[in-house]
Structure formats: structure tokens, C-alpha cells
Amino acid sequence: MNNRIEYWFDYVSPYAYLTTQVIEELAAKYGREIDWKPMLLGVVFKTTNSSPLTMRPPMMASYHKQDMLRSARYAGLPFVLPEPFPINTQNTARVCLWMKEVAPERVGEFTRLVTKAYFSGPAGLNDIAWLAEYVNQMGLDGAAAAAACRDERYKAQLNAACEEAVSKGVFGAPWVIVDGEPFWGNDRLPQLEKWLATGGF
């Protein structure tokens, strides 16, 4: 059994925000580790011919906005739909990839903090200066994080991650793969926990 759980997410996803706050703790409860897999939903949507939930036809968009608020209340987390929304998050994802190399034990902390800031609003998610300051506040090298946003190596890594996500059938976020089994959406957390507790069902 692979001890690692693949966690595919985009920093702009409201439902990934909710899952991000608990996924690492849930994994640790069952002796697993999270492999943080940032990707860009915009790239995925181009492949799947899909669109952000808030940009669907009015009836659907209205429901999803209401559901985001309700789901956050249920989880006991703050939630404000940012304006504008959605945004590109390539810089934030590249900082994540950089942090996986220099401080892998802090990736979960970084991801929880910046998503909570973004969905509590207002916050400069994806703004390089804002990200650098956040990294500085964590006691890490904000200047190096800012440089990672422009580094061709991390750009290539993110492109490869998006391609890998599509190749694995990822079409939304959050997307968890455990023991080869995919789980899509924050509402699948109870099923995910049962799988971790029982080794499958």
C-alpha cells in the first residue's frame, strides 16, 4: 500500500479551501502523508470543456454560490466569495512547488493560511509581493519565493503537473487519490475517511 495520498487542488477553488483545512490532519490520523499537487483548473477546464461553477448558467451559478456559503458554515470556516472571482493562481502554485523543495513540512501550513486569507477576504492571492510577504511571515525566504514565480523551472513543473492531472482523469478540485481510488469534492470526505479507516470498501 502506498502511504501517500495525492491531493490535487487549485488555490482558487472554494471547495478545495474547505478540504485543505482538514486533509492533512485526516491523513495523519490514519498514518498517511499528503502529496500536495497544485494544478490550474483553467487548464483542466479547457481539456474537459467545462467552466468555473460561478460562471455556469444563472440557475446553477446561484445554487453553487449558496452551497459554498452553506458548506463553509457547516465546516465552521469563514467564507466570502472574492471579487473578482475566479482568478489565475499560477504564482501561488509555483510558490507551493518551491516550498515542496525547500520546506516540504510547511506546505500544508502555507496552503491552509493563504486559502483561508483569500476566502476571508480581501487578500492578494497570486500577487507576487503578497505571497513573498506571507512566506516571510512564516519565517522563510520571501525573496526566493518571489523568484520562484518567475523561474522557468517552476513554470515547467506546473505545466507538467497540469498535464499529469488531466492524464489521471482529474476534472475538478479538490481531487484526492488514495490507493488508486479517486474522490472528487469536499463532500466526499466522509467516504475518504471510511476508506482510510477500513482500507477500502
Coordinates of C-alpha atoms in Angstrom, one line a residue:
M1 CA 0.0 0.0 0.0
N2 CA 1.3 3.4 -0.9
N3 CA 1.4 5.5 2.2
R4 CA 0.9 8.8 0.4
I5 CA -2.3 10.5 -0.6
E6 CA -2.3 12.5 -3.8
Y7 CA -4.2 15.8 -3.1
W8 CA -4.9 17.7 -6.3
F9 CA -6.1 21.3 -5.8
D10 CA -6.3 24.8 -7.1
Y11 CA -5.9 27.7 -4.7
V12 CA -8.9 29.4 -6.2
S13 CA -11.3 26.5 -5.6
P14 CA -13.7 27.2 -2.7
Y15 CA -14.3 23.5 -2.1
A16 CA -10.6 22.8 -2.1
Y17 CA -10.2 25.6 0.5
L18 CA -12.6 23.6 2.8
T19 CA -10.8 20.3 2.2
T20 CA -7.4 21.9 2.6
Q21 CA -8.1 22.9 6.2
V22 CA -8.6 19.3 7.3
I23 CA -6.9 17.0 4.8
E24 CA -3.5 16.8 6.4
E25 CA -5.0 16.1 9.9
L26 CA -7.2 13.4 8.4
A27 CA -4.3 11.8 6.7
A28 CA -2.2 11.8 9.8
K29 CA -5.0 10.2 11.8
Y30 CA -4.6 7.1 9.6
G31 CA -0.8 7.2 9.3
R32 CA -0.8 8.7 5.8
E33 CA 1.1 11.6 4.3
I34 CA -0.2 14.2 1.8
D35 CA 1.5 14.7 -1.5
W36 CA 0.4 18.3 -2.3
K37 CA -0.4 18.6 -6.0
P38 CA -1.2 22.1 -7.1
M39 CA -2.7 22.5 -10.5
L40 CA -4.7 25.0 -12.5
L41 CA -8.4 24.4 -13.0
G42 CA -8.4 26.7 -16.0
V43 CA -6.1 24.2 -17.9
V44 CA -8.2 21.3 -16.8
F45 CA -11.4 23.0 -17.9
K46 CA -10.0 23.6 -21.3
T47 CA -9.4 19.9 -21.7
T48 CA -12.8 18.9 -20.3
N49 CA -14.7 21.8 -22.0
S50 CA -16.0 22.8 -18.6
S51 CA -16.2 26.1 -16.7
P52 CA -16.0 27.5 -13.1
L53 CA -19.1 26.8 -11.1
T54 CA -19.9 30.5 -10.6
M55 CA -19.8 31.0 -14.4
R56 CA -22.4 28.4 -15.2
P57 CA -25.9 29.3 -16.3
P58 CA -27.5 31.6 -13.7
M59 CA -29.7 29.0 -12.0
M60 CA -26.6 26.7 -11.5
A61 CA -24.3 29.6 -10.5
S62 CA -26.8 30.9 -7.9
Y63 CA -27.1 27.4 -6.3
H64 CA -23.3 26.9 -6.2
K65 CA -22.7 30.3 -4.5
Q66 CA -25.3 29.4 -1.9
D67 CA -23.8 26.0 -1.4
M68 CA -20.3 27.4 -0.9
L69 CA -21.6 29.6 1.9
R70 CA -23.6 26.8 3.5
S71 CA -20.7 24.3 3.2
A72 CA -18.3 26.8 4.9
R73 CA -20.8 27.4 7.7
Y74 CA -21.1 23.6 8.1
A75 CA -17.3 23.3 8.3
G76 CA -17.2 26.2 10.8
L77 CA -15.0 28.2 8.4
P78 CA -15.2 31.9 7.3
F79 CA -16.2 32.4 3.7
V80 CA -16.5 35.4 1.5
L81 CA -16.6 34.9 -2.3
P82 CA -13.7 37.0 -3.5
E83 CA -14.1 39.8 -6.0
P84 CA -13.1 39.3 -8.8
F85 CA -13.6 35.6 -8.9
P86 CA -12.2 33.3 -10.2
I87 CA -8.6 34.4 -10.7
N88 CA -5.4 32.7 -12.0
T89 CA -3.3 31.1 -9.3
Q90 CA -0.1 30.2 -11.2
N91 CA 2.1 32.2 -8.9
T92 CA 0.7 30.7 -5.8
A93 CA 1.1 27.2 -7.3
R94 CA 4.7 27.9 -8.2
V95 CA 5.4 29.0 -4.6
C96 CA 3.9 25.8 -3.5
L97 CA 6.2 23.8 -5.8
W98 CA 9.2 25.8 -4.5
M99 CA 8.2 25.1 -0.9
K100 CA 7.9 21.4 -1.6
E101 CA 11.6 21.5 -2.2
V102 CA 12.9 23.9 0.4
A103 CA 10.4 23.3 3.3
P104 CA 8.1 20.3 2.5
E105 CA 6.9 20.1 6.0
R106 CA 5.4 23.6 5.7
V107 CA 3.4 23.2 2.5
G108 CA 0.2 22.3 4.3
E109 CA 0.6 25.3 6.6
F110 CA 1.2 27.6 3.7
T111 CA -1.8 26.3 1.8
R112 CA -4.1 26.5 4.7
L113 CA -3.1 30.0 5.6
V114 CA -3.3 31.6 2.1
T115 CA -6.6 29.9 1.1
K116 CA -8.1 31.0 4.4
A117 CA -6.9 34.5 3.9
Y118 CA -8.3 34.5 0.3
F119 CA -11.7 33.3 1.2
S120 CA -11.9 35.5 4.3
G121 CA -11.1 38.5 2.0
P122 CA -9.7 40.6 0.8
A123 CA -6.3 39.1 0.1
G124 CA -3.8 39.4 -2.8
L125 CA -3.7 35.7 -3.7
N126 CA -1.4 35.2 -6.7
D127 CA 0.2 38.6 -6.2
I128 CA 3.9 38.0 -6.0
A129 CA 4.6 40.7 -3.4
W130 CA 1.7 39.5 -1.2
L131 CA 3.0 35.9 -1.5
A132 CA 6.5 36.9 -0.6
E133 CA 5.3 38.8 2.5
Y134 CA 3.3 35.7 3.6
V135 CA 6.3 33.5 3.2
N136 CA 8.4 36.0 5.1
Q137 CA 5.8 35.9 8.0
M138 CA 6.3 32.1 8.0
G139 CA 10.0 32.7 8.7
L140 CA 11.0 31.5 5.2
D141 CA 12.7 33.3 2.3
G142 CA 10.1 35.6 0.7
A143 CA 12.5 36.8 -1.9
A144 CA 13.3 33.3 -3.0
A145 CA 9.5 32.5 -3.2
A146 CA 9.0 35.6 -5.4
A147 CA 11.8 34.5 -7.7
A148 CA 10.2 31.1 -8.0
C149 CA 7.1 32.7 -9.5
R150 CA 9.3 33.8 -12.5
D151 CA 11.6 30.7 -12.6
E152 CA 11.2 28.7 -15.8
R153 CA 11.9 25.5 -13.8
Y154 CA 8.8 26.0 -11.7
K155 CA 6.8 27.1 -14.7
A156 CA 7.7 23.8 -16.3
Q157 CA 6.9 21.9 -13.2
L158 CA 3.4 23.4 -13.0
N159 CA 2.7 22.7 -16.7
A160 CA 3.8 19.1 -16.2
A161 CA 1.5 18.9 -13.1
C162 CA -1.5 20.1 -15.1
E163 CA -0.7 17.5 -17.8
E164 CA -0.4 14.8 -15.2
A165 CA -3.7 15.8 -13.6
V166 CA -5.5 15.5 -16.9
S167 CA -3.8 12.2 -17.6
K168 CA -5.1 10.9 -14.3
G169 CA -8.7 11.9 -15.1
V170 CA -8.8 14.9 -12.7
F171 CA -11.6 17.2 -13.8
G172 CA -12.2 19.3 -10.7
A173 CA -10.9 20.2 -7.3
P174 CA -10.4 19.1 -4.6
W175 CA -9.4 15.7 -6.1
V176 CA -7.9 13.0 -3.8
I177 CA -6.4 9.8 -4.9
V178 CA -5.8 7.1 -2.3
D179 CA -4.7 3.6 -3.1
G180 CA -5.6 4.3 -6.7
E181 CA -9.1 5.3 -5.8
P182 CA -10.2 8.9 -6.8
F183 CA -12.5 11.0 -4.6
W184 CA -13.8 14.3 -6.1
G185 CA -15.2 17.1 -3.9
N186 CA -15.2 18.3 -0.3
D187 CA -18.5 16.3 0.2
R188 CA -16.6 13.1 -0.3
L189 CA -14.6 13.5 2.9
P190 CA -16.7 11.0 4.8
Q191 CA -16.2 8.4 2.2
L192 CA -12.5 9.2 2.1
E193 CA -12.2 8.7 5.9
K194 CA -14.1 5.4 5.8
W195 CA -11.7 4.2 3.0
L196 CA -8.7 5.2 5.1
A197 CA -10.2 3.6 8.2
T198 CA -11.1 0.3 6.6
G199 CA -8.5 0.0 3.7
G200 CA -11.3 0.2 1.1
F201 CA -14.9 -0.7 0.7

